[in-house]
Coordinates of C-alpha atoms and ligand atoms in Angstrom, one line a residue:
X1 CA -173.6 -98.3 151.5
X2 CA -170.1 -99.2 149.6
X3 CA -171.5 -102.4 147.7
X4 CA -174.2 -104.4 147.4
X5 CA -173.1 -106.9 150.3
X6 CA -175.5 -105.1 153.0
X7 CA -178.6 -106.5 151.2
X8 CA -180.8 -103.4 151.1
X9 CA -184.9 -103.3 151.2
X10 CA -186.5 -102.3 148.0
X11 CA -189.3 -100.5 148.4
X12 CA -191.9 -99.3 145.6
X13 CA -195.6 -97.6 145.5
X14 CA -198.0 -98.9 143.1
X15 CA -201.6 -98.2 142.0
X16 CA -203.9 -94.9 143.2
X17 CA -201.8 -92.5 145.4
X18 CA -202.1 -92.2 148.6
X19 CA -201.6 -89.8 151.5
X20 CA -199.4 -91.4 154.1
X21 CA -197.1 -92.6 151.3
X22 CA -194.2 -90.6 152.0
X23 CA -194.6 -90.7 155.9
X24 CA -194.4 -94.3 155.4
X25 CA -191.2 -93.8 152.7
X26 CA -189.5 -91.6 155.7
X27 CA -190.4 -93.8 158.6
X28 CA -189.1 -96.8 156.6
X29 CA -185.9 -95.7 155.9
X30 CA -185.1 -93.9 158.8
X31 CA -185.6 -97.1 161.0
X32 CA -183.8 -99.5 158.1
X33 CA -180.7 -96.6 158.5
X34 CA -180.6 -95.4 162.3
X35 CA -182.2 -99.0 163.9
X36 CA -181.0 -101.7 161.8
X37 CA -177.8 -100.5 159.9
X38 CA -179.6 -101.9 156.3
X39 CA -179.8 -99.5 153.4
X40 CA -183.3 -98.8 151.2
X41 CA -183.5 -99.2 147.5
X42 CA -186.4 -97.1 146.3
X43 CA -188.0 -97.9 143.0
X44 CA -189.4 -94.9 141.3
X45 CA -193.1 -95.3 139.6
X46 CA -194.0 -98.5 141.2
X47 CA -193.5 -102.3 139.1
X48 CA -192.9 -100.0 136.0
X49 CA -189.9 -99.2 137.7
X50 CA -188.4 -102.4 138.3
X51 CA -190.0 -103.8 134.8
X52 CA -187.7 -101.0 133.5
X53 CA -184.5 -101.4 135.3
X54 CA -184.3 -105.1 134.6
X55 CA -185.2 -104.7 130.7
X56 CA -181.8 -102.5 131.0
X57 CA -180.2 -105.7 132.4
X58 CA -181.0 -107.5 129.0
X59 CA -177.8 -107.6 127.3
X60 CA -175.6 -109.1 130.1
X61 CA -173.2 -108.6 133.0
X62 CA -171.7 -105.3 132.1
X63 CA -175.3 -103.7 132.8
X64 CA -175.5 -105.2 135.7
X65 CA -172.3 -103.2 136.8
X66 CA -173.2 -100.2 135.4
X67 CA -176.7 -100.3 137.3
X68 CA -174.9 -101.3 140.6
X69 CA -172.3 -98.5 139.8
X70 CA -175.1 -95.4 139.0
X71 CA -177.4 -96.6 142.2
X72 CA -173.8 -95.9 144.2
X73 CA -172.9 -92.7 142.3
X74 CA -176.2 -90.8 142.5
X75 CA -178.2 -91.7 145.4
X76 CA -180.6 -90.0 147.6
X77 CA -182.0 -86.3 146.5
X78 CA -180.0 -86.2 143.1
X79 CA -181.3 -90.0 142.4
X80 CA -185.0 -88.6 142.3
X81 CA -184.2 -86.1 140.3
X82 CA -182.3 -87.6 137.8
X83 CA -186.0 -88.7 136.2
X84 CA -184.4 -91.9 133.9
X85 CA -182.8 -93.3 137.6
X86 CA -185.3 -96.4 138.3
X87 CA -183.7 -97.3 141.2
X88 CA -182.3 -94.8 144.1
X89 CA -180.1 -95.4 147.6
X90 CA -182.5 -93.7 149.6
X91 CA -180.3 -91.6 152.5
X92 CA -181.7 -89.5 155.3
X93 CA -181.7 -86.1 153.2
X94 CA -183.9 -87.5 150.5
X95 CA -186.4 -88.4 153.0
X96 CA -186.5 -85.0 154.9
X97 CA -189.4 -82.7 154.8
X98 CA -191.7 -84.6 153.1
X99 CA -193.5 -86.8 156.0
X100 CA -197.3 -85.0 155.7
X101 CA -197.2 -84.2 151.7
X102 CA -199.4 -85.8 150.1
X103 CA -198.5 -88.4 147.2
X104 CA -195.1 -89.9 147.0
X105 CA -192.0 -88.7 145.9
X106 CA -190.8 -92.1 144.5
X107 CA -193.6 -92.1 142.5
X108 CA -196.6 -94.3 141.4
X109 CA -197.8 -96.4 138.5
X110 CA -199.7 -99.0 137.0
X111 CA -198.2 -100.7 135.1
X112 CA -200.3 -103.9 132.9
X113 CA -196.7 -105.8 131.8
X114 CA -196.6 -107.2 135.3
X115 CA -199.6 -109.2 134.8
X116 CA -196.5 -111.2 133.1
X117 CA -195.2 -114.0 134.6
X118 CA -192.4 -113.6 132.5
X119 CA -192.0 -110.0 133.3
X120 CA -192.4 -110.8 136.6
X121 CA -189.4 -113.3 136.5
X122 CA -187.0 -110.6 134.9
X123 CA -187.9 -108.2 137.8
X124 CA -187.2 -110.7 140.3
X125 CA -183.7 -112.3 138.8
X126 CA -182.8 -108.4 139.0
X127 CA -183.3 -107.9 142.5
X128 CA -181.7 -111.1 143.4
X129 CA -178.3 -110.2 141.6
X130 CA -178.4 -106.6 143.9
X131 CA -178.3 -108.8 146.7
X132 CA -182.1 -106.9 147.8
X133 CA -183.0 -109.2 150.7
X134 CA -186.6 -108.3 151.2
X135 CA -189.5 -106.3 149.4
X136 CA -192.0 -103.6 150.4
X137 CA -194.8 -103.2 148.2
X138 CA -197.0 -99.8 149.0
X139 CA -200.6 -100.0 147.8
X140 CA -203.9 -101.1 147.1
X141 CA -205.8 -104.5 145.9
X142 CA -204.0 -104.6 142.6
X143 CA -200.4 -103.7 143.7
X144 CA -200.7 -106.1 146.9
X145 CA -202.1 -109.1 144.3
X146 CA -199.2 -108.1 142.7
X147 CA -196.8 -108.3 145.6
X148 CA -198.6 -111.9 146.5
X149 CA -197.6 -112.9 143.0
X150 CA -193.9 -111.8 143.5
X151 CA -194.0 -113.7 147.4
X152 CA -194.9 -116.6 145.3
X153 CA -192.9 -116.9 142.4
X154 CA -189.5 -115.4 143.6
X155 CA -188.6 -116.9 147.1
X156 CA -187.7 -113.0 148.1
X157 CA -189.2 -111.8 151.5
X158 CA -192.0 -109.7 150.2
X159 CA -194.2 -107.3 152.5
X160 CA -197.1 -105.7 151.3
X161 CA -198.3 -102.0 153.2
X162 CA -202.1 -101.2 152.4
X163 CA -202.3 -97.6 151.6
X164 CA -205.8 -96.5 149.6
X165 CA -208.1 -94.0 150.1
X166 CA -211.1 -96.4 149.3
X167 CA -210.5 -98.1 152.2
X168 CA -211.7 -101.6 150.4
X169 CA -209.3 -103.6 151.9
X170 CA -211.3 -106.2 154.2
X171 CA -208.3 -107.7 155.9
X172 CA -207.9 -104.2 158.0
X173 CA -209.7 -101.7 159.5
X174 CA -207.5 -99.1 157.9
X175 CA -205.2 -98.6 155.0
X176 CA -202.9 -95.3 154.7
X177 CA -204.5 -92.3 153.5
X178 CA -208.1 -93.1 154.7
X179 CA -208.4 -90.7 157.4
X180 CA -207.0 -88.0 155.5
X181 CA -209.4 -88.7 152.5
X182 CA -212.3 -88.2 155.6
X183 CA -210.8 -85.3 156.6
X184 CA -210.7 -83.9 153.0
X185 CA -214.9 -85.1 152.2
X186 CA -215.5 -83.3 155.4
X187 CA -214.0 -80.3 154.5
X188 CA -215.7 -80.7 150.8
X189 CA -219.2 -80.8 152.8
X190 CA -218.4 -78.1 155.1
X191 CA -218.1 -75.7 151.8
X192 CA -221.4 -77.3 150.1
X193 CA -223.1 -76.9 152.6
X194 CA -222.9 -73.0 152.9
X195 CA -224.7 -73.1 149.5
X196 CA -227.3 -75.5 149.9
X197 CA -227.5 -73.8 153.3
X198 CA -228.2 -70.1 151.5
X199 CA -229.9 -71.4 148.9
X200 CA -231.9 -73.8 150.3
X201 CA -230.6 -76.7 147.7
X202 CA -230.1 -80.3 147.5
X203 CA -226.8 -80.8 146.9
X204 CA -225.7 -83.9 145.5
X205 CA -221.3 -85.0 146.0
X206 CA -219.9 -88.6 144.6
X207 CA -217.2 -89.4 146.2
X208 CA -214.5 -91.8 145.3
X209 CA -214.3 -95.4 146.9
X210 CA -213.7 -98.1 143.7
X211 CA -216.4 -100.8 144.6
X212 CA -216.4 -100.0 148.4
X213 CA -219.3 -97.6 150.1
X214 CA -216.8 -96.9 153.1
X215 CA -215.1 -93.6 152.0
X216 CA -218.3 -92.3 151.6
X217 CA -220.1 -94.1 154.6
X218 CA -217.5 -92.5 157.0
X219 CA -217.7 -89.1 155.1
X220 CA -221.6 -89.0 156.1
X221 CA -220.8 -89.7 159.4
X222 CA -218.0 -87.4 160.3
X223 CA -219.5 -84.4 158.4
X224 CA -223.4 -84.6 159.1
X225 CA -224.6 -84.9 155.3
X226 CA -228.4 -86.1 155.2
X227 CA -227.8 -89.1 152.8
X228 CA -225.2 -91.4 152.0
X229 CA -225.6 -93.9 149.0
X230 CA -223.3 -96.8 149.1
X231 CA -223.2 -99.5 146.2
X232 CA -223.7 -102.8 148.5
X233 CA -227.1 -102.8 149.1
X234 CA -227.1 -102.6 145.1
X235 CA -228.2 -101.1 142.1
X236 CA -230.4 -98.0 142.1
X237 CA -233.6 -98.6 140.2
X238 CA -235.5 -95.5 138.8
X239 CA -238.0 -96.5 142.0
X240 CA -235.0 -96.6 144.4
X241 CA -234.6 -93.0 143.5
X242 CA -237.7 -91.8 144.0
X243 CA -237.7 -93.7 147.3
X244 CA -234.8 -91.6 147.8
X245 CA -236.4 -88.1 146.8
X246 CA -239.3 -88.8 148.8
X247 CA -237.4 -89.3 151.8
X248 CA -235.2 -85.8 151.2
X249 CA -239.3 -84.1 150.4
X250 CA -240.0 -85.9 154.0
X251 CA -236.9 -84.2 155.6
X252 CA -238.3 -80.4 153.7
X253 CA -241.7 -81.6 155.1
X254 CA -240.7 -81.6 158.5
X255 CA -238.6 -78.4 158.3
X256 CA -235.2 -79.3 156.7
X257 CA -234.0 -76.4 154.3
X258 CA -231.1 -77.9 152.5
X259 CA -230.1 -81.9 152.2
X260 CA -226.0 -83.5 151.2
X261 CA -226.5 -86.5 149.6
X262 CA -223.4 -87.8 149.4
X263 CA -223.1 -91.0 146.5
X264 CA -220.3 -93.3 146.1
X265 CA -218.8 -93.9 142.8
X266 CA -218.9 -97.6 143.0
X267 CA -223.2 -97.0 143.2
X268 CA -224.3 -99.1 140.0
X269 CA -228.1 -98.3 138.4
X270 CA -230.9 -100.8 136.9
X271 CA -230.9 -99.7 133.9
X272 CA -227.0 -98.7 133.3
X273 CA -226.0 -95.5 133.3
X274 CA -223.3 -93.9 130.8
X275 CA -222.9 -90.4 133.1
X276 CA -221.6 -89.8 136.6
X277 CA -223.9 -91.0 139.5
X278 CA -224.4 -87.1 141.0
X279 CA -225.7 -86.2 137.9
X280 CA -228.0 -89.5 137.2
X281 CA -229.3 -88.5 140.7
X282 CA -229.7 -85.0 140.5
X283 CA -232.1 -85.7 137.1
X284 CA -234.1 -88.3 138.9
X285 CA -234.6 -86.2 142.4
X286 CA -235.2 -82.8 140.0
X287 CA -238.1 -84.8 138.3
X288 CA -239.6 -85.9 141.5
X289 CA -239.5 -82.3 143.1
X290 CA -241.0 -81.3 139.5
X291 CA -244.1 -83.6 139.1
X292 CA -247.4 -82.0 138.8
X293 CA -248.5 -81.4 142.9
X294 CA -245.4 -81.5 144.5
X295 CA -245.1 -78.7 147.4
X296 CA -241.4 -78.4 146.9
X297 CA -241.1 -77.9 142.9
X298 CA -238.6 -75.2 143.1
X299 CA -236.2 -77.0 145.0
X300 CA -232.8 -77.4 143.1
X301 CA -230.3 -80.1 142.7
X302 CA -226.5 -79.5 142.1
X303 CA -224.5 -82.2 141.7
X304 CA -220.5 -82.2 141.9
X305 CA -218.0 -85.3 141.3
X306 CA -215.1 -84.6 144.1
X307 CA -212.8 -86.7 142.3
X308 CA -208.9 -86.8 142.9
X309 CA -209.6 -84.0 145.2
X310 CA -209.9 -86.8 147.6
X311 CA -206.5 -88.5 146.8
X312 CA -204.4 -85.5 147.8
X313 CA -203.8 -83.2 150.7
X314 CA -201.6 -83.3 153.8
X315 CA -201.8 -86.6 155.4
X316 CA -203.0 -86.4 158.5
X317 CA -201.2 -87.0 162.0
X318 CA -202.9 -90.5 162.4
X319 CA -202.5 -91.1 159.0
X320 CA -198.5 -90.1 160.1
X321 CA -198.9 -92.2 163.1
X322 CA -200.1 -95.4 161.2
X323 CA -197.0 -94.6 158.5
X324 CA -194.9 -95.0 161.2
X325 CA -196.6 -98.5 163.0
X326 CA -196.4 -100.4 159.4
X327 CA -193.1 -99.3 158.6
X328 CA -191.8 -100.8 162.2
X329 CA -194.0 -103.9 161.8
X330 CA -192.6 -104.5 158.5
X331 CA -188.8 -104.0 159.7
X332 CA -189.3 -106.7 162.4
X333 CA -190.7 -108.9 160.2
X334 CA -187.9 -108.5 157.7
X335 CA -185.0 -108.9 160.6
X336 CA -186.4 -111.8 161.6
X337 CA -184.3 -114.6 160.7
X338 CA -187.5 -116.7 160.5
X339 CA -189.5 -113.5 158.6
X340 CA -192.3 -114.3 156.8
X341 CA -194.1 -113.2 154.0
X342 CA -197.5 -111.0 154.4
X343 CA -199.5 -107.7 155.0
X344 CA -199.3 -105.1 157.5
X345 CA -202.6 -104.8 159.2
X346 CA -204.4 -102.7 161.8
X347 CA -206.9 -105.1 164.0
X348 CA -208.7 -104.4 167.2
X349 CA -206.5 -101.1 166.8
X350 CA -202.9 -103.3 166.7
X351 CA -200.8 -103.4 164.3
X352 CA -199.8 -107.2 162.5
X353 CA -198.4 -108.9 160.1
X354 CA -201.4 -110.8 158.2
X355 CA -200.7 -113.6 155.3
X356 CA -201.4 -112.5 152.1
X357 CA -204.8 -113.9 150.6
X358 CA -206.3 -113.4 154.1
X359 CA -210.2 -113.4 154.7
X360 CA -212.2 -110.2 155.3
X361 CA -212.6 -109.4 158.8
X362 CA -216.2 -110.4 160.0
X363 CA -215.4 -107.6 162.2
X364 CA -215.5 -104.5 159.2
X365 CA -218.8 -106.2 157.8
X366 CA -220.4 -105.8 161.1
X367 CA -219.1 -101.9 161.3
X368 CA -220.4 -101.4 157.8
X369 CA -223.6 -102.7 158.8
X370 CA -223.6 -100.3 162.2
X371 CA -222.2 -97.2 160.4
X372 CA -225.1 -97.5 157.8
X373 CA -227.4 -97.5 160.9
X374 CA -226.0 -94.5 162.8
X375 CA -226.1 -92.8 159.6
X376 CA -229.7 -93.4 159.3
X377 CA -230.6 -92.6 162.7
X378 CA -228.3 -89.5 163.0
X379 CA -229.7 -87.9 159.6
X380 CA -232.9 -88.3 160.3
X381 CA -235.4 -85.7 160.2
Ligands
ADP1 P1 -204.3 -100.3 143.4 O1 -203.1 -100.9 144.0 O2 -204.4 -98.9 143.8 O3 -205.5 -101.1 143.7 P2 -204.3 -101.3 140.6 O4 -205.4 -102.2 140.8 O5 -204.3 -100.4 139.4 O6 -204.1 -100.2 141.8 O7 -203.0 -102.1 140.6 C1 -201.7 -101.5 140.6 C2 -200.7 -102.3 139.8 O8 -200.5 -103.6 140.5 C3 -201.1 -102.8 138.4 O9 -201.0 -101.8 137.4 C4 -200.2 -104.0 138.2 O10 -198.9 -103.5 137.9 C5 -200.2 -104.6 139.6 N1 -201.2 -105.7 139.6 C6 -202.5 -105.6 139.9 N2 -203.1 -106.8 139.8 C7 -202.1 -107.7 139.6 C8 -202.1 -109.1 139.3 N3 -203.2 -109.9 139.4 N4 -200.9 -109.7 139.1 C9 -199.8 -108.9 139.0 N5 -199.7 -107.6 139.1 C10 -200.9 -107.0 139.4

């Protein structure tokens, strides 16, 4: 790119990284360069980013040549390292190498100003004087509410890419970076489980997920763990729990040695609790096992919050794969003289464009439903 007259893409992260991010980065830009001849402006750290680059805009025209000039002068590689660049002409070298690592090299944020309308507006009126003809907004709830906001406010083409690990995005049956985030609980069990294995424990892993019980849900069931508590059902209530406890005792009745319970984070209790859910649990199964009678009273409970462990990691293939479907469904949505504005979404395993503000699949409520039963069935004991 010489000038601005090519109209690039912009493209920006937002919100919770996730893995997939930069095979979705690469895939994009390699199809806007070697398939459709139009450049990629990538925003570094998400709306921050853009909120940034416009405030430089402020005090008139001359910025607005200076900006056009430094996105021409340092692009790709040294663009992304030069950490005060907001805005970078993404080329094939600065794209290379990077397709499994996890995070994103553009970088994420939140960022509370673009709750603004105002600050919203700014970012806009800056993308519209660099000629950008569409955006691509990677992320999760927040950053595609975002995007929706931008779609209707600015009159730019904007397409929003679901990539979170909590998987809470109703519209599809996956975002980027759920798979790997599987992969990566499975592997945490795998290793727990060699202690509570040896030691003949209970061992008690809350997993990440926001409000949604499916990270931990499809954890249970690709790794085997004995219990899986999910938040919609609802609250735990101190009898809950021991509903819970006696169930594990049932499993060590029948011959179990060791039990992975595996909480989400989203699990809420009646009462509120301050502390973590693993170690709300652990206290409430340990007093079970310990009350006067029980046969099992030295059986131990260790609890462990996985945490952003979940968030990082090499993405896998599919996760790669997928990268690569939304970043070609977005592209022929933007080359479409008639484009419109919207989501890219997996259904009945294809890949489309749905309209932002779309309704939860009646489809994913049904799986939740079937997952919970397999992973009843398949843990019992
Ligand atoms: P995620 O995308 O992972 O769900 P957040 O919910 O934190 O992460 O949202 C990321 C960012 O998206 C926010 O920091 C904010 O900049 C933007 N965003 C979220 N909700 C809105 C909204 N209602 N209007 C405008 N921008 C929003």
């Amino acid at each position: 790119m010489t000038d601005f007259s090519d109209q690039p893409v912009a493209i920006l992260m937002s919100g919770g990284d996730a893995p997939g991010m930069n095979a979705f980065l690469r895939a994009f830009v390699r199809l806007g360069l070697n398939r459709h001849g139009v450049p990629v402006l990538g925003v570094r750290d998400g709306y921050r980013g853009l909120v940034r680059a416009s405030r430089g805009l402020e005090s008139g025209a001359e910025e607005l040549v200076n900006l056009k000039q430094e996105i021409l002068r340092i692009p790709g590689q040294q663009g992304l390292i030069n950490g005060r660049q907001h805005l970078i002409l993404m080329d094939h070298a600065s794209v290379s190498g990077i397709m499994g690592k996890g995070g994103t090299i553009l970088g994420s944020a939140r960022c509370l100003e673009f709750h603004e309308p105002g600050v919203r507006a700014k970012a806009v009126e800056m993308l519209k004087q660099l000629g950008v003809r569409a955006i691509v907004v990677v992320g999760g709830d927040g950053s595609l509410t975002g995007a929706n906001r931008l779609a209707e406010e600015s009159g730019l083409q904007v397409i929003g890419v679901p990539a979170t690990i909590d998987n809470d995005l109703q519209f599809t049956e996956m975002a980027l970076g759920v798979d790997t985030a599987v992969h990566t609980l499975v592997w945490a069990v795998d290793h727990f489980i060699d202690t509570a294995r040896s030691h003949r424990r209970v061992m008690v892993l809350e997993t990440m997920g926001r409000a949604s019980g499916d990270l931990a849900r499809m954890g249970a069931l690709a790794s085997g763990a004995e219990m899986v508590i999910t938040p919609e059902p609802g609250p735990l209530t101190d009898e809950k729990m021991e509903e819970l406890a006696a169930r594990i005792e049932g499993g060590m009745t029948r011959g179990r040695a060791h039990a992975i319970v595996l909480v989400a984070e989203g699990v809420n209790f009646d009462p509120p609790q301050a502390r973590n859910r693993a170690y709300v649990l652990m206290d409430a199964f340990q007093k079970y096992f310990q009350r006067p009678g029980s046969p099992f009273s030295d059986l131990e409970v260790r609890p462990s919050v996985l945490g952003h462990l979940q968030r990082g990691g090499h993405a896998t293939p599919q996760d790669c794969i997928l990268a690569a479907r939304f970043a070609e469904r977005a592209w022929k949505e933007i080359m479409n003289p008639e484009g419109a504005n919207g989501i890219t979404a997996v259904r009945q395993a294809q890949v489309e464009l749905v309209p932002f503000g779309s309704p939860p699949m009646p489809e994913r409520t049904a799986f939740t439903a079937e997952m919970d039963a397999l992973n009843r069935d398949l843990s019992h004991w």
